[in-house]
PDB file of C-alpha atoms in Angstrom:
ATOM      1  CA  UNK V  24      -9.571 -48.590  90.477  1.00 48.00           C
ATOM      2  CA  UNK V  25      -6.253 -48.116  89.087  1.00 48.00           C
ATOM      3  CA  UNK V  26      -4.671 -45.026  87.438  1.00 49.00           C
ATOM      4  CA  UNK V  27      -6.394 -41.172  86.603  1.00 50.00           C
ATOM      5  CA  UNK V  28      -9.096 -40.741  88.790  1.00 49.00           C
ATOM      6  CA  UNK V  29     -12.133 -39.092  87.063  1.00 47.00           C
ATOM      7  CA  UNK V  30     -14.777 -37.361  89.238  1.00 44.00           C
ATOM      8  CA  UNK V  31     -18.138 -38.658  88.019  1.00 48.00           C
ATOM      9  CA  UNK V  32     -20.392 -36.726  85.589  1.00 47.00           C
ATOM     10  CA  UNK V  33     -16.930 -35.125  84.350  1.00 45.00           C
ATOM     11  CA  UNK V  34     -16.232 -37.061  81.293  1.00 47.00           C
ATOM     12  CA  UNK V  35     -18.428 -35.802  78.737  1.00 46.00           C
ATOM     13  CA  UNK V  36     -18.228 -32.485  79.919  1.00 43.00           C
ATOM     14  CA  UNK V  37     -14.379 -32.628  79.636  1.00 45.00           C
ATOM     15  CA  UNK V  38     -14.637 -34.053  76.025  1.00 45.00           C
ATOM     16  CA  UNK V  39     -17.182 -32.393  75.033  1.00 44.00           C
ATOM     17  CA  UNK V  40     -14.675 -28.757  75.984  1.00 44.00           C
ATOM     18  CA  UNK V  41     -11.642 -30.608  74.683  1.00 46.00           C
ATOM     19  CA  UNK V  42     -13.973 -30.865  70.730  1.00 43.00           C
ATOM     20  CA  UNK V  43     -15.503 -27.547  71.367  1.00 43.00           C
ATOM     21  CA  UNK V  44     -11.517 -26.221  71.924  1.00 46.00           C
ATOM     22  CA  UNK V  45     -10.573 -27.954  68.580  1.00 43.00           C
ATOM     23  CA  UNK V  46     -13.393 -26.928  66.852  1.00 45.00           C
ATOM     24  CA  UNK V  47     -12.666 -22.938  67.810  1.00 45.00           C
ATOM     25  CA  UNK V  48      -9.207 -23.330  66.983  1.00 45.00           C
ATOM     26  CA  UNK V  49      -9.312 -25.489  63.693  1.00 52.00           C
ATOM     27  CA  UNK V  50     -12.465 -23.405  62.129  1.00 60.00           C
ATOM     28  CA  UNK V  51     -10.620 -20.340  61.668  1.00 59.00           C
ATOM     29  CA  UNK V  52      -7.236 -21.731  60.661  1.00 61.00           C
ATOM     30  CA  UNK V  53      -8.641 -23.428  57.968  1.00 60.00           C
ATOM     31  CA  UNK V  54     -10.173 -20.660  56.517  1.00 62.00           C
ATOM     32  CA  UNK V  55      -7.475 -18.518  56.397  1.00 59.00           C
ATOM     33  CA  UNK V  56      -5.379 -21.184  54.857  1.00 61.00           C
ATOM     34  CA  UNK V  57      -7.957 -21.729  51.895  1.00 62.00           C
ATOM     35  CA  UNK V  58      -7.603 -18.165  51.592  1.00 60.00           C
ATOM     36  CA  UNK V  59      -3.953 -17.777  51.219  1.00 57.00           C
ATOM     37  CA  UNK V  60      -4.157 -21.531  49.066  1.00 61.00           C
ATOM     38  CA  UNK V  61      -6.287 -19.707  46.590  1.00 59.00           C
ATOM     39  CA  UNK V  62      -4.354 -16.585  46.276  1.00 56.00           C
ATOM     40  CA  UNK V  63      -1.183 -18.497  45.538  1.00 53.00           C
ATOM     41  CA  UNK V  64      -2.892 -20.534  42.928  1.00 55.00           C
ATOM     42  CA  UNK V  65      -4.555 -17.822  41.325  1.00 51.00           C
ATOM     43  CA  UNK V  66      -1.095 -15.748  40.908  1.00 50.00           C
ATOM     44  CA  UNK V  67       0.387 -19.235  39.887  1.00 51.00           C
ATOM     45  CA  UNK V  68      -1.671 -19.585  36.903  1.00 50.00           C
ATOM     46  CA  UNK V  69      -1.404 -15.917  35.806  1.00 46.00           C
ATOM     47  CA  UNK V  70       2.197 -15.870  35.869  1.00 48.00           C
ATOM     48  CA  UNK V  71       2.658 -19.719  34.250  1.00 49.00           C
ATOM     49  CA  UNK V  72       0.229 -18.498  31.431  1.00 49.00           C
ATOM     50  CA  UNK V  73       2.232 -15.590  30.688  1.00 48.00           C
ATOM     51  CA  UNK V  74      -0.732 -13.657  30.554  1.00 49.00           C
ATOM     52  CA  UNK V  75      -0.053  -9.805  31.898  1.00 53.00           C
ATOM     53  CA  UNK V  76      -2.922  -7.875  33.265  1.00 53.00           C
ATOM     54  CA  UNK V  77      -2.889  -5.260  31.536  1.00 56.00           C
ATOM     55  CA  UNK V  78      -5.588  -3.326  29.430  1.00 57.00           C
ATOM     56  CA  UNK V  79      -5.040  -3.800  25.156  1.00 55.00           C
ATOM     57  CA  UNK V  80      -2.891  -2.311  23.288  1.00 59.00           C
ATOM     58  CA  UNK V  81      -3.465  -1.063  19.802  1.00 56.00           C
ATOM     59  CA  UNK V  82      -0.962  -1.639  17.787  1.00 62.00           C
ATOM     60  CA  UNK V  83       0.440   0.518  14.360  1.00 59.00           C
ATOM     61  CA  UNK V  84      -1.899  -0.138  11.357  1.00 59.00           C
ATOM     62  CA  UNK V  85      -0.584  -2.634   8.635  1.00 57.00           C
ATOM     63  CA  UNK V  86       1.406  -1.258   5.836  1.00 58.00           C
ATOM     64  CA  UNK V  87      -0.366  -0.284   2.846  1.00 57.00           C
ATOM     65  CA  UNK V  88       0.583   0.379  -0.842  1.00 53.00           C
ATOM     66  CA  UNK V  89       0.107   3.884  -1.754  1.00 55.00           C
ATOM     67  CA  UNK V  90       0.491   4.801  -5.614  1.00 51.00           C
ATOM     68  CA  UNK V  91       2.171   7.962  -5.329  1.00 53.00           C
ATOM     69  CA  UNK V  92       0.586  10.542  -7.275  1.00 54.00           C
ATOM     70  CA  UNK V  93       2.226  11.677 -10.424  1.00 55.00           C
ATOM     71  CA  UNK V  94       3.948  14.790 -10.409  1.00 67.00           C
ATOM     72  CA  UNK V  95       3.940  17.962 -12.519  1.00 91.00           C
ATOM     73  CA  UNK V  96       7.167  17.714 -14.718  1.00 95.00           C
ATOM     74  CA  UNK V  97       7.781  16.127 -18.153  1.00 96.00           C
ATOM     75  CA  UNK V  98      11.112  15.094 -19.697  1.00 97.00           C
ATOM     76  CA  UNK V  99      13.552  17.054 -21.882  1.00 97.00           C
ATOM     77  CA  UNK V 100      16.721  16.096 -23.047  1.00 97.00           C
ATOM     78  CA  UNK V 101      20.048  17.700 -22.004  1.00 95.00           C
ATOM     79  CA  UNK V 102      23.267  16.192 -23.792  1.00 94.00           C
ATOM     80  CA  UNK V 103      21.013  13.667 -25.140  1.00 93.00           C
ATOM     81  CA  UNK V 104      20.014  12.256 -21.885  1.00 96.00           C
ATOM     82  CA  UNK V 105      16.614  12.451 -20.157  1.00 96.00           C
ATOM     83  CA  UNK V 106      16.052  15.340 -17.971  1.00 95.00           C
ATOM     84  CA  UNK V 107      13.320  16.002 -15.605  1.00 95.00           C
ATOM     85  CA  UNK V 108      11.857  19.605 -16.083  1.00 94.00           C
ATOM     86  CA  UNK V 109       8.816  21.451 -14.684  1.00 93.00           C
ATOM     87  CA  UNK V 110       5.777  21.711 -16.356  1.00 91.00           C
ATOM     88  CA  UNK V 111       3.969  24.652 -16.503  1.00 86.00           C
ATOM     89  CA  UNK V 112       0.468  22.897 -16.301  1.00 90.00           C
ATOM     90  CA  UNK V 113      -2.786  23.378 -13.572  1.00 83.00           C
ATOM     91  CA  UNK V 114      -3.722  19.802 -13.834  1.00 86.00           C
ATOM     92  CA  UNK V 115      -1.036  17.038 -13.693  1.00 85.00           C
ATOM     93  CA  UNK V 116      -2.894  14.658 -15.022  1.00 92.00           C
ATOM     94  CA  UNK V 117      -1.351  12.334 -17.961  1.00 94.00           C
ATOM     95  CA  UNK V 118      -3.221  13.948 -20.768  1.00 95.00           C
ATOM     96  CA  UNK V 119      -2.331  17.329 -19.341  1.00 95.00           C
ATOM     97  CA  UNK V 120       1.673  16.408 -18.958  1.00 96.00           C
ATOM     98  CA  UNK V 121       1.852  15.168 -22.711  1.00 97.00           C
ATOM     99  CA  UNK V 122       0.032  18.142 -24.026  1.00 96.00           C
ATOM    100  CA  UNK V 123       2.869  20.075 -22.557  1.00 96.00           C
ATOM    101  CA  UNK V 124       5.517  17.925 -23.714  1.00 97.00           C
ATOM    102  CA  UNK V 125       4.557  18.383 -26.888  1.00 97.00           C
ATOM    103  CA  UNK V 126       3.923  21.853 -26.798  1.00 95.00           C
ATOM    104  CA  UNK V 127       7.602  22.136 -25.619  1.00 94.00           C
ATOM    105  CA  UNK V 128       8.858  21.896 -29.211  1.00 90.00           C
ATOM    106  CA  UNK V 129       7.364  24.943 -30.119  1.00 89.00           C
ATOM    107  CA  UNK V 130       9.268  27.238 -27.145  1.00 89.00           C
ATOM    108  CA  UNK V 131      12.221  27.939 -26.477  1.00 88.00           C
ATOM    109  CA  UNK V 132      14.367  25.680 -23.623  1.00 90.00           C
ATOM    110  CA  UNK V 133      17.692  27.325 -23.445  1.00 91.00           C
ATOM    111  CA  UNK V 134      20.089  24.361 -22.582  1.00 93.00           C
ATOM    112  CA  UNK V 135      17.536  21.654 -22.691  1.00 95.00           C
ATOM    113  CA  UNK V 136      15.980  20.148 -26.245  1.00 95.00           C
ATOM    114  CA  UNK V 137      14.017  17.464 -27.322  1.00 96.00           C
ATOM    115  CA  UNK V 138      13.163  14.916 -30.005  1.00 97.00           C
ATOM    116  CA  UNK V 139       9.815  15.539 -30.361  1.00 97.00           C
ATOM    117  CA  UNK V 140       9.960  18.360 -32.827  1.00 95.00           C
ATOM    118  CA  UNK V 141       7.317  17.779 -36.084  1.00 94.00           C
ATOM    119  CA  UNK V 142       4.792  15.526 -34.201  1.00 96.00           C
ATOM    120  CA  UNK V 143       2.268  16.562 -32.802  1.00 96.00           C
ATOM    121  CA  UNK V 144      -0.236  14.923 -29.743  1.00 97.00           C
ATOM    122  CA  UNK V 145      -3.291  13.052 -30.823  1.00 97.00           C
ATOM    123  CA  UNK V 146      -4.709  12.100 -27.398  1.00 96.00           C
ATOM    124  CA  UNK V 147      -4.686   9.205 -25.221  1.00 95.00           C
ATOM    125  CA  UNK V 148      -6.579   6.125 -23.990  1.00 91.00           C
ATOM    126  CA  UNK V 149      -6.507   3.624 -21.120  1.00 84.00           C
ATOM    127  CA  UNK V 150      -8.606   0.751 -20.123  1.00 71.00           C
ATOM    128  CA  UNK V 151      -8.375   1.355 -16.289  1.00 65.00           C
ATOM    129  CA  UNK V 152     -11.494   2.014 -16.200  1.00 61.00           C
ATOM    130  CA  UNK V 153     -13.175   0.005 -19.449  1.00 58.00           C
ATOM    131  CA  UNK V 154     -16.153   0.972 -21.138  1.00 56.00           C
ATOM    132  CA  UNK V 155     -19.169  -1.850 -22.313  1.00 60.00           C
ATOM    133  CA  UNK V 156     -19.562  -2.329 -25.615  1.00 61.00           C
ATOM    134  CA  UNK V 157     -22.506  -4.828 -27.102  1.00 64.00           C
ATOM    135  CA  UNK V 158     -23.045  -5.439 -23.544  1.00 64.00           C
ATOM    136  CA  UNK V 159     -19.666  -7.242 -22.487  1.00 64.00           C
ATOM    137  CA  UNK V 160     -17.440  -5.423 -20.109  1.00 57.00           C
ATOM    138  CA  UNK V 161     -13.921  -4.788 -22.043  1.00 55.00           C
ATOM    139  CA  UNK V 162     -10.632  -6.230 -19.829  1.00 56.00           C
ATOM    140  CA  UNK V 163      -9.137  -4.066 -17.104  1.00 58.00           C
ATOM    141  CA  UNK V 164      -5.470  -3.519 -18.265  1.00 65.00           C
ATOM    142  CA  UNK V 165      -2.364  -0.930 -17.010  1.00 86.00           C
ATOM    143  CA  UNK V 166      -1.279   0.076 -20.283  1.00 91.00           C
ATOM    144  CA  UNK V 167      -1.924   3.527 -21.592  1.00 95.00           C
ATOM    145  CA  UNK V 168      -2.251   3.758 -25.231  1.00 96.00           C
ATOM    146  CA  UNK V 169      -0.652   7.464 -26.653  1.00 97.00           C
ATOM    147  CA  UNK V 170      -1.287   8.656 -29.740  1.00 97.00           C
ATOM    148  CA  UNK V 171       1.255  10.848 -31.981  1.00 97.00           C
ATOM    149  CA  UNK V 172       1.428  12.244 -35.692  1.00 96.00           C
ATOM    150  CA  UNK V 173       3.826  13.149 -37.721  1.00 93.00           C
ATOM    151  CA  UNK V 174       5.461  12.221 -41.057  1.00 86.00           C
ATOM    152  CA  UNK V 175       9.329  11.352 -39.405  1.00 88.00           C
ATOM    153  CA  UNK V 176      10.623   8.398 -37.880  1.00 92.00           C
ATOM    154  CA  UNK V 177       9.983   8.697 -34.020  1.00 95.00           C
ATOM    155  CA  UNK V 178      13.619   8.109 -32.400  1.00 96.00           C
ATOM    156  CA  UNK V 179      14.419   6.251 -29.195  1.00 96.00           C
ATOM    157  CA  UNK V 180      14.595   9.543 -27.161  1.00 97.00           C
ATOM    158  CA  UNK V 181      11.374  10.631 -28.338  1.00 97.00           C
ATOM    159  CA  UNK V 182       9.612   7.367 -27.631  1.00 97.00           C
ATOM    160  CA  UNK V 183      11.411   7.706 -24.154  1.00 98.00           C
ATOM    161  CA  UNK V 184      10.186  11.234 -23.546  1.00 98.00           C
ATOM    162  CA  UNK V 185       6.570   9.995 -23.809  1.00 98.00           C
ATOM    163  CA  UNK V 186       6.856   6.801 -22.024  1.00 97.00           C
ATOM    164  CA  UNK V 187       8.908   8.383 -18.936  1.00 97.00           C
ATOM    165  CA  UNK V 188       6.762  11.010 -18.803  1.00 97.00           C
ATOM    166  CA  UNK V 189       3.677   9.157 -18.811  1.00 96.00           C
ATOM    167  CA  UNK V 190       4.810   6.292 -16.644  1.00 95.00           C
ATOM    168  CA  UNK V 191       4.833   8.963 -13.570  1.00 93.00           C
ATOM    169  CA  UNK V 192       1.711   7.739 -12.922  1.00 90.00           C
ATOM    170  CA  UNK V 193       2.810   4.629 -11.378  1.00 88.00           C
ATOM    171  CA  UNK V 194      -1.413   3.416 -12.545  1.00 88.00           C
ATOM    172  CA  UNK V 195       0.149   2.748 -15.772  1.00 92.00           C
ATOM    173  CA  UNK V 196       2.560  -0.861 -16.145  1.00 91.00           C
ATOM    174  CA  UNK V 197       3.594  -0.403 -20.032  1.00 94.00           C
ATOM    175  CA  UNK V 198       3.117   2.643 -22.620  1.00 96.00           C
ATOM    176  CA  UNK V 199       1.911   1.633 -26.217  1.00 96.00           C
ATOM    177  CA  UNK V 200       2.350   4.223 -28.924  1.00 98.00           C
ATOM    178  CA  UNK V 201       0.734   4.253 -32.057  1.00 97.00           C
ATOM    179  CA  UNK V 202       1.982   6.455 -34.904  1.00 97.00           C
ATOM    180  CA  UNK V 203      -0.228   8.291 -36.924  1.00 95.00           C
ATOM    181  CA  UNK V 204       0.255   9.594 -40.818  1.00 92.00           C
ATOM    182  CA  UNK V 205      -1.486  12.244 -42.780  1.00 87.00           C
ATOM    183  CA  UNK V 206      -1.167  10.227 -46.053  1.00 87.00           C
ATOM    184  CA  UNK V 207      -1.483   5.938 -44.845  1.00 90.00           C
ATOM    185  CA  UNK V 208      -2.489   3.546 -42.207  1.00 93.00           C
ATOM    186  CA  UNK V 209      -1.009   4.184 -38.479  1.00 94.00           C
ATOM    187  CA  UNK V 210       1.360   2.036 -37.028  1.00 94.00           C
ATOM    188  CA  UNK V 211       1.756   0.901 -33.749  1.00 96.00           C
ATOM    189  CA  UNK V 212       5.619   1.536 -32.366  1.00 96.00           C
ATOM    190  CA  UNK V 213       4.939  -1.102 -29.169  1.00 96.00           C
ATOM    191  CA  UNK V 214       4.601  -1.024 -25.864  1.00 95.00           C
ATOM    192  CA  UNK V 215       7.140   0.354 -23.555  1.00 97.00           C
ATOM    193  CA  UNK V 216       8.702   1.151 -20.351  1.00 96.00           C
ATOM    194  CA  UNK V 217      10.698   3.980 -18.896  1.00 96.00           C
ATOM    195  CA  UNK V 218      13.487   1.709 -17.715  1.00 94.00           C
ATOM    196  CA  UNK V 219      13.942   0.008 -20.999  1.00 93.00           C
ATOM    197  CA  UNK V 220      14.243   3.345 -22.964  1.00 93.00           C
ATOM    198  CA  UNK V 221      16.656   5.347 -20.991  1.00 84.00           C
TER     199      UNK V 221
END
């Protein structure tokens, strides 16, 4: 025989330690690779999705419209312009403001005046919230109605004292003022708005 000489009974026994070598080296290798295979993949995708691991966040709550609350001053005149005064009032509620509007004409106000003087206040009415009537629910609307009396012609400046005043109450869109007489039918002036009358 030619070449290696093998002893006999040696050959299996020699590769059966050469696949039991391979097999003890190979088994843990491979493990550890799938190991480090999957942490790489798994950090991969986090970062490529852009996704941060990181507990929620709440965020600031959406904006909402607030209707600021009206405040407790009515409107004068001074050089024949508007001018915001204090009201001496507990409640500063619409009714409450024009009650002392009016009621200004009858007191003194030093540097201040107003157009106002011979009418008097007859109430108010609003459809914000509407009332039934023969079972039908009257139409939600933003226009307060105000009522006044007197026998004169109600200037510009008066009709802008009301509405400005009123119109505080950011509820209300338009003021409507109907003038009443002692003697015939009332009349309605129209609707207004602060803007337009100052």
């Amino acid at each position: 025989m030619t070449g290696r000489r093998v002893l006999p009974g040696t050959r299996r026994a020699t590769g059966a330690g050469r696949t039991t070598r391979a097999r003890r080296t190979t088994g843990p290798l491979a493990a550890l690779l799938a190991a480090v295979t999957l942490a790489v993949t798994v950090a991969g995708s986090a970062a490529g999705c852009g996704i941060a691991p990181t507990d929620v966040q709440e965020r600031a709550k959406p904006p909402t419209v607030e209707v600021p609350p009206p405040s407790k001053t009515i409107y004068l005149l001074k050089n024949d312009q508007l001018a915001l005064e204090p009201a001496d009032v507990e409640s500063d509620t619409v009714e409450s403001l024009l009650t002392a509007l009016f009621a200004a004409s009858s007191q003194p106000l030093g540097d201040r005046d107003t157009a106002l003087r011979g009418f008097t206040f007859e109430g108010i009415e609003d459809s914000l919230n509407p009332v039934q009537r023969d079972e039908v629910q009257l139409p939600r609307t933003s226009t307060l109605t105000v009522f006044v009396k007197g026998d004169g012609r109600l200037s510009k400046l008066g009709k802008a004292q009301i509405v400005c005043t009123a119109q505080q109450d950011a509820a209300f869109e338009q003021v409507k003022i109907v003038h009443k007489y002692a003697n015939r039918p009332s009349r309605t002036e129209g609707r207004f708005i602060c803007g337009d009358l100052k």
